mmCIF file of C-alpha atoms in Angstrom:
data_model
loop_
_atom_site.group_PDB
_atom_site.id
_atom_site.type_symbol
_atom_site.label_atom_id
_atom_site.label_comp_id
_atom_site.label_asym_id
_atom_site.label_seq_id
_atom_site.Cartn_x
_atom_site.Cartn_y
_atom_site.Cartn_z
ATOM 1 C CA MET A 1 165.061 56.381 145.265
ATOM 2 C CA ALA A 2 161.527 56.847 146.614
ATOM 3 C CA LEU A 3 158.652 56.613 144.168
ATOM 4 C CA PRO A 4 156.164 59.472 143.738
ATOM 5 C CA ILE A 5 153.043 59.096 145.876
ATOM 6 C CA ALA A 6 149.476 59.713 144.750
ATOM 7 C CA LEU A 7 146.185 59.627 146.623
ATOM 8 C CA GLN A 8 143.177 57.720 145.304
ATOM 9 C CA LEU A 9 140.513 60.394 145.680
ATOM 10 C CA TYR A 10 137.859 57.837 146.609
ATOM 11 C CA SER A 11 139.587 58.077 150.000
ATOM 12 C CA VAL A 12 138.339 61.679 150.343
ATOM 13 C CA ARG A 13 135.209 61.417 148.207
ATOM 14 C CA ASN A 14 132.916 63.246 150.613
ATOM 15 C CA GLU A 15 135.360 66.144 150.852
ATOM 16 C CA MET A 16 135.624 66.199 147.059
ATOM 17 C CA LYS A 17 131.835 66.456 146.786
ATOM 18 C CA LYS A 18 131.807 69.424 149.165
ATOM 19 C CA ASP A 19 134.683 71.378 147.605
ATOM 20 C CA LEU A 20 136.762 69.763 144.907
ATOM 21 C CA ALA A 21 139.294 72.554 144.446
ATOM 22 C CA ALA A 22 139.897 73.039 148.167
ATOM 23 C CA THR A 23 140.317 69.312 148.703
ATOM 24 C CA LEU A 24 142.875 69.008 145.899
ATOM 25 C CA LYS A 25 144.790 71.898 147.434
ATOM 26 C CA LYS A 26 144.815 70.196 150.842
ATOM 27 C CA VAL A 27 146.017 66.940 149.271
ATOM 28 C CA LYS A 28 148.911 68.808 147.661
ATOM 29 C CA GLU A 29 149.749 70.591 150.927
ATOM 30 C CA MET A 30 149.949 67.210 152.682
ATOM 31 C CA GLY A 31 152.797 66.256 150.354
ATOM 32 C CA TYR A 32 151.154 64.086 147.706
ATOM 33 C CA ASP A 33 152.630 64.257 144.216
ATOM 34 C CA GLY A 34 149.609 63.104 142.267
ATOM 35 C CA VAL A 35 146.021 61.927 142.391
ATOM 36 C CA GLU A 36 143.946 59.080 141.047
ATOM 37 C CA PHE A 37 140.347 60.003 140.352
ATOM 38 C CA ALA A 38 137.206 57.961 141.003
ATOM 39 C CA GLY A 39 134.643 60.023 139.110
ATOM 40 C CA LEU A 40 134.985 63.613 137.911
ATOM 41 C CA PHE A 41 132.384 65.162 140.237
ATOM 42 C CA ASP A 42 130.397 66.772 137.406
ATOM 43 C CA ARG A 43 133.455 68.616 136.053
ATOM 44 C CA SER A 44 134.627 68.558 132.455
ATOM 45 C CA PRO A 45 137.995 67.045 131.528
ATOM 46 C CA ALA A 46 139.291 70.565 130.805
ATOM 47 C CA GLU A 47 138.238 71.757 134.265
ATOM 48 C CA ILE A 48 139.871 68.770 135.982
ATOM 49 C CA LYS A 49 143.076 69.246 134.007
ATOM 50 C CA ALA A 50 143.207 72.960 134.828
ATOM 51 C CA LEU A 51 142.545 72.398 138.541
ATOM 52 C CA CYS A 52 145.312 69.813 138.815
ATOM 53 C CA GLU A 53 147.749 72.077 136.965
ATOM 54 C CA GLU A 54 146.837 75.015 139.188
ATOM 55 C CA VAL A 55 147.341 73.024 142.388
ATOM 56 C CA GLY A 56 150.418 71.159 141.148
ATOM 57 C CA LEU A 57 149.142 67.592 141.301
ATOM 58 C CA VAL A 58 149.705 65.038 138.541
ATOM 59 C CA PRO A 59 146.423 63.362 137.480
ATOM 60 C CA ILE A 60 148.045 59.994 136.926
ATOM 61 C CA SER A 61 145.011 57.791 136.577
ATOM 62 C CA ALA A 62 141.338 57.121 137.232
ATOM 63 C CA HIS A 63 139.185 54.238 138.367
ATOM 64 C CA VAL A 64 136.516 53.792 135.697
ATOM 65 C CA SER A 65 133.641 51.324 135.879
ATOM 66 C CA ILE A 66 133.766 48.620 133.250
ATOM 67 C CA ASN A 67 130.091 49.374 132.626
ATOM 68 C CA GLU A 68 131.112 52.833 131.400
ATOM 69 C CA MET A 69 133.528 51.160 128.993
ATOM 70 C CA PHE A 70 130.748 48.862 127.786
ATOM 71 C CA LYS A 71 128.580 51.885 126.966
ATOM 72 C CA ASP A 72 131.192 53.774 124.922
ATOM 73 C CA ALA A 73 134.840 52.796 125.311
ATOM 74 C CA GLU A 74 136.084 55.290 122.718
ATOM 75 C CA ALA A 75 134.466 58.250 124.462
ATOM 76 C CA THR A 76 135.535 57.010 127.865
ATOM 77 C CA PHE A 77 139.234 56.791 127.067
ATOM 78 C CA ALA A 78 139.179 59.999 125.037
ATOM 79 C CA LYS A 79 137.792 61.807 128.086
ATOM 80 C CA TYR A 80 140.560 60.664 130.399
ATOM 81 C CA ALA A 81 143.234 61.206 127.755
ATOM 82 C CA ALA A 82 142.058 64.827 127.531
ATOM 83 C CA ILE A 83 142.932 65.248 131.216
ATOM 84 C CA GLY A 84 146.411 63.921 130.508
ATOM 85 C CA MET A 85 146.071 60.627 132.370
ATOM 86 C CA ARG A 86 148.477 57.844 131.488
ATOM 87 C CA PHE A 87 146.485 55.091 133.185
ATOM 88 C CA VAL A 88 142.873 54.000 133.609
ATOM 89 C CA ALA A 89 142.046 51.162 135.993
ATOM 90 C CA ILE A 90 139.072 48.829 136.035
ATOM 91 C CA PRO A 91 138.331 49.084 139.773
ATOM 92 C CA SER A 92 136.329 45.874 140.148
ATOM 93 C CA LEU A 93 134.100 43.458 138.266
ATOM 94 C CA PRO A 94 130.335 43.102 138.652
ATOM 95 C CA GLU A 95 129.340 39.824 140.274
ATOM 96 C CA GLU A 96 128.466 37.967 137.053
ATOM 97 C CA TYR A 97 131.897 38.679 135.526
ATOM 98 C CA ARG A 98 134.043 37.580 138.449
ATOM 99 C CA PRO A 99 136.353 34.533 138.364
ATOM 100 C CA GLY A 100 134.316 31.354 138.549
ATOM 101 C CA LYS A 101 131.114 33.065 137.401
ATOM 102 C CA GLU A 102 129.314 32.408 134.135
ATOM 103 C CA ARG A 103 130.535 35.473 132.238
ATOM 104 C CA PHE A 104 134.172 35.573 133.353
ATOM 105 C CA ASP A 105 135.604 34.347 130.044
ATOM 106 C CA GLU A 106 133.371 36.754 128.153
ATOM 107 C CA VAL A 107 134.591 39.797 130.093
ATOM 108 C CA LEU A 108 138.232 38.861 129.520
ATOM 109 C CA GLU A 109 137.648 39.124 125.776
ATOM 110 C CA LYS A 110 136.060 42.548 126.276
ATOM 111 C CA ILE A 111 139.016 43.671 128.397
ATOM 112 C CA LYS A 112 141.284 42.852 125.443
ATOM 113 C CA GLU A 113 139.181 45.189 123.297
ATOM 114 C CA PHE A 114 139.224 47.919 125.931
ATOM 115 C CA GLY A 115 142.995 47.620 126.330
ATOM 116 C CA ALA A 116 143.483 48.150 122.601
ATOM 117 C CA ILE A 117 141.211 51.199 122.596
ATOM 118 C CA ALA A 118 143.011 52.611 125.648
ATOM 119 C CA ASN A 119 146.356 52.190 123.889
ATOM 120 C CA LYS A 120 145.042 54.070 120.870
ATOM 121 C CA HIS A 121 144.384 57.040 123.165
ATOM 122 C CA GLY A 122 147.822 56.830 124.799
ATOM 123 C CA ILE A 123 146.474 55.214 127.963
ATOM 124 C CA THR A 124 147.549 51.992 129.663
ATOM 125 C CA LEU A 125 144.661 49.908 130.990
ATOM 126 C CA LEU A 126 145.104 48.486 134.500
ATOM 127 C CA TYR A 127 143.102 46.065 136.628
ATOM 128 C CA HIS A 128 142.601 46.795 140.340
ATOM 129 C CA ASN A 129 141.946 43.648 142.340
ATOM 130 C CA HIS A 130 140.004 42.849 145.466
ATOM 131 C CA ASP A 131 140.203 39.456 147.152
ATOM 132 C CA PHE A 132 137.483 37.698 145.132
ATOM 133 C CA GLU A 133 140.050 37.127 142.344
ATOM 134 C CA PHE A 134 141.954 34.787 144.659
ATOM 135 C CA VAL A 135 139.622 31.874 144.005
ATOM 136 C CA LYS A 136 141.285 28.890 142.327
ATOM 137 C CA LEU A 137 140.149 27.900 138.827
ATOM 138 C CA ASP A 138 141.673 24.540 137.857
ATOM 139 C CA GLY A 139 144.485 25.229 140.309
ATOM 140 C CA THR A 140 145.144 28.789 139.121
ATOM 141 C CA TYR A 141 144.069 31.961 140.901
ATOM 142 C CA GLY A 142 141.447 33.962 139.044
ATOM 143 C CA ILE A 143 143.718 37.004 139.187
ATOM 144 C CA ASP A 144 146.503 35.083 137.454
ATOM 145 C CA LYS A 145 144.009 33.803 134.883
ATOM 146 C CA ILE A 146 143.150 37.424 134.026
ATOM 147 C CA TYR A 147 146.781 38.261 133.308
ATOM 148 C CA GLU A 148 147.452 34.969 131.518
ATOM 149 C CA THR A 149 144.492 35.532 129.196
ATOM 150 C CA VAL A 150 144.945 39.248 128.485
ATOM 151 C CA SER A 151 148.433 40.074 127.222
ATOM 152 C CA ALA A 152 150.668 42.596 128.956
ATOM 153 C CA ASP A 153 150.470 45.033 126.060
ATOM 154 C CA LEU A 154 146.712 45.307 126.634
ATOM 155 C CA LEU A 155 146.464 45.082 130.430
ATOM 156 C CA LYS A 156 148.814 45.744 133.313
ATOM 157 C CA THR A 157 148.328 45.326 137.039
ATOM 158 C CA GLN A 158 147.249 47.715 139.742
ATOM 159 C CA LEU A 159 147.805 45.405 142.661
ATOM 160 C CA ASP A 160 145.910 46.435 145.773
ATOM 161 C CA THR A 161 148.217 45.195 148.497
ATOM 162 C CA CYS A 162 145.519 45.057 151.178
ATOM 163 C CA TRP A 163 143.307 42.760 149.140
ATOM 164 C CA VAL A 164 146.274 40.634 148.086
ATOM 165 C CA ASN A 165 146.957 40.049 151.782
ATOM 166 C CA VAL A 166 143.294 39.358 152.552
ATOM 167 C CA GLY A 167 143.285 36.963 149.590
ATOM 168 C CA GLY A 168 145.970 34.903 151.302
ATOM 169 C CA GLU A 169 149.176 35.950 149.559
ATOM 170 C CA ASN A 170 152.216 37.953 150.683
ATOM 171 C CA PRO A 171 151.821 41.409 149.096
ATOM 172 C CA ALA A 172 155.533 42.038 148.493
ATOM 173 C CA ASP A 173 156.020 38.640 146.878
ATOM 174 C CA PHE A 174 152.945 39.109 144.712
ATOM 175 C CA VAL A 175 154.085 42.530 143.501
ATOM 176 C CA ARG A 176 157.454 41.044 142.524
ATOM 177 C CA LYS A 177 155.638 38.245 140.702
ATOM 178 C CA TYR A 178 154.364 40.887 138.281
ATOM 179 C CA ALA A 179 157.654 42.737 137.820
ATOM 180 C CA GLY A 180 157.581 44.695 134.587
ATOM 181 C CA ARG A 181 153.793 44.680 134.602
ATOM 182 C CA ALA A 182 153.150 46.701 137.780
ATOM 183 C CA PRO A 183 153.419 50.422 136.955
ATOM 184 C CA VAL A 184 151.027 51.515 139.713
ATOM 185 C CA VAL A 185 150.796 49.818 143.133
ATOM 186 C CA HIS A 186 148.038 50.522 145.644
ATOM 187 C CA LEU A 187 149.116 50.999 149.255
ATOM 188 C CA LYS A 188 146.294 50.119 151.617
ATOM 189 C CA ASP A 189 146.459 49.111 155.255
ATOM 190 C CA PHE A 190 144.015 47.218 157.422
ATOM 191 C CA PHE A 191 143.543 45.673 160.818
ATOM 192 C CA GLY A 192 141.735 42.486 161.743
ATOM 193 C CA GLU A 193 140.649 39.464 159.772
ATOM 194 C CA LYS A 194 138.404 38.811 156.786
ATOM 195 C CA THR A 195 134.692 38.733 157.601
ATOM 196 C CA GLU A 196 131.594 37.858 155.581
ATOM 197 C CA ASN A 197 130.288 41.419 155.449
ATOM 198 C CA MET A 198 133.563 43.303 155.009
ATOM 199 C CA TYR A 199 132.558 44.548 151.536
ATOM 200 C CA GLU A 200 130.013 46.787 153.244
ATOM 201 C CA LEU A 201 132.996 49.035 153.894
ATOM 202 C CA ILE A 202 133.413 49.633 150.162
ATOM 203 C CA GLY A 203 129.725 50.203 149.555
ATOM 204 C CA GLU A 204 128.797 46.948 147.833
ATOM 205 C CA LYS A 205 125.669 46.338 149.938
ATOM 206 C CA THR A 206 122.910 48.909 149.847
ATOM 207 C CA VAL A 207 119.977 47.094 151.430
ATOM 208 C CA ALA A 208 120.743 48.657 154.805
ATOM 209 C CA PRO A 209 123.086 51.305 156.173
ATOM 210 C CA PRO A 210 126.564 49.749 156.333
ATOM 211 C CA LYS A 211 127.660 48.620 159.753
ATOM 212 C CA ARG A 212 131.322 48.158 160.427
ATOM 213 C CA PRO A 213 132.244 44.472 160.257
ATOM 214 C CA GLU A 214 133.574 43.287 163.566
ATOM 215 C CA GLY A 215 137.291 42.637 163.543
ATOM 216 C CA PHE A 216 138.132 44.335 160.240
ATOM 217 C CA GLU A 217 138.774 47.950 159.349
ATOM 218 C CA PHE A 218 140.814 49.918 156.860
ATOM 219 C CA ARG A 219 143.623 51.927 158.424
ATOM 220 C CA PRO A 220 145.929 54.763 157.378
ATOM 221 C CA VAL A 221 149.089 53.420 155.741
ATOM 222 C CA GLY A 222 151.588 52.322 158.378
ATOM 223 C CA HIS A 223 148.998 51.878 161.122
ATOM 224 C CA GLY A 224 147.715 48.393 160.419
ATOM 225 C CA LYS A 225 149.074 44.933 159.637
ATOM 226 C CA GLN A 226 150.948 45.572 156.391
ATOM 227 C CA ASP A 227 154.741 45.477 156.065
ATOM 228 C CA PHE A 228 155.177 48.601 153.945
ATOM 229 C CA PRO A 229 158.973 48.745 153.877
ATOM 230 C CA ALA A 230 158.858 45.298 152.226
ATOM 231 C CA ILE A 231 155.994 46.289 149.906
ATOM 232 C CA LEU A 232 157.716 49.509 148.828
ATOM 233 C CA ALA A 233 160.983 47.700 148.152
ATOM 234 C CA ALA A 234 159.068 45.184 146.051
ATOM 235 C CA ALA A 235 157.317 47.977 144.127
ATOM 236 C CA GLU A 236 160.659 49.495 143.239
ATOM 237 C CA ASP A 237 162.091 46.094 142.270
ATOM 238 C CA ALA A 238 159.027 45.468 140.083
ATOM 239 C CA GLY A 239 159.567 48.695 138.170
ATOM 240 C CA ALA A 240 156.607 50.615 139.567
ATOM 241 C CA GLU A 241 156.343 54.247 138.515
ATOM 242 C CA TRP A 242 153.834 55.334 141.173
ATOM 243 C CA VAL A 243 152.429 54.169 144.477
ATOM 244 C CA VAL A 244 148.888 55.195 145.405
ATOM 245 C CA VAL A 245 147.456 55.537 148.915
ATOM 246 C CA GLU A 246 143.872 54.356 149.242
ATOM 247 C CA GLN A 247 141.639 54.030 152.298
ATOM 248 C CA ASP A 248 138.085 52.966 151.548
ATOM 249 C CA SER A 249 136.642 54.294 154.793
ATOM 250 C CA PRO A 250 138.158 56.328 157.649
ATOM 251 C CA SER A 251 139.076 54.864 161.028
ATOM 252 C CA MET A 252 141.020 55.520 164.234
ATOM 253 C CA GLY A 253 138.714 58.424 165.049
ATOM 254 C CA LEU A 254 139.942 60.417 162.045
ATOM 255 C CA ASP A 255 138.030 61.887 159.135
ATOM 256 C CA GLU A 256 138.890 61.272 155.465
ATOM 257 C CA LEU A 257 141.475 64.041 155.239
ATOM 258 C CA GLY A 258 142.970 63.097 158.601
ATOM 259 C CA CYS A 259 143.531 59.533 157.406
ATOM 260 C CA ALA A 260 145.073 60.708 154.130
ATOM 261 C CA GLU A 261 147.442 62.966 156.036
ATOM 262 C CA LYS A 262 148.409 60.228 158.504
ATOM 263 C CA SER A 263 149.266 57.940 155.579
ATOM 264 C CA ILE A 264 151.538 60.439 153.832
ATOM 265 C CA GLN A 265 153.208 61.379 157.106
ATOM 266 C CA TYR A 266 154.117 57.736 157.657
ATOM 267 C CA LEU A 267 155.450 57.297 154.125
ATOM 268 C CA LYS A 268 157.545 60.463 154.402
ATOM 269 C CA SER A 269 158.943 59.256 157.742
ATOM 270 C CA ILE A 270 160.407 55.953 156.568
ATOM 271 C CA THR A 271 163.431 55.208 154.409
ATOM 272 C CA TRP A 272 162.717 53.313 151.184
#
């Protein structure tokens, strides 16, 4: 039985800034079942909840900066609980907290605290990886160290299958590795090979206007290198409840909405 499909709204962030309600309506019309937020676009939790109910999209989760949690974790999780979200994902780690950096162990202890606060508000805390977690620390990947250190009752995975692949592992195998701890799986496609400046595509460098790294680009789901039938089968085997389409920047001559539509069309066209 196919899993419900959500769209990470970072994929259509510029459209959301222009007209949030109209964009949500278009996402629903494309065939998405739910959405994952990345910011609330200056709307209150009540407004976001009402808009999603009106359109018929499930607000399953949100990407929330760990810095926001540092400022006031109680208020942060209360806000997203008020929308009705079941999950909140840490989307990345600032440089000094990443595996192998000086404050990595410190941030893992804070994540334990945040996971407990999330649970109190009826929310499950997730961690969304990139490829920088696939550095080895004493023979163990940083990403595995995160999940070994923080117990499953406090933190579950949101495996981004593109970055797992870029990190050197088979996405389907890695999803299965975290069976029972993978409620939400990110579907992301790409073409080309890892380059030194590829993070410009997700806005990490601001010293100059981003230029597209040669040889690497994000693609609509089903139009790049990923084996999605295998990934989707693994997600089901792992007990996933949702899959989420994400495309950090548009490609193939399409705009943000065009890419989102091409992804859902592919997923609706295959048997899984």
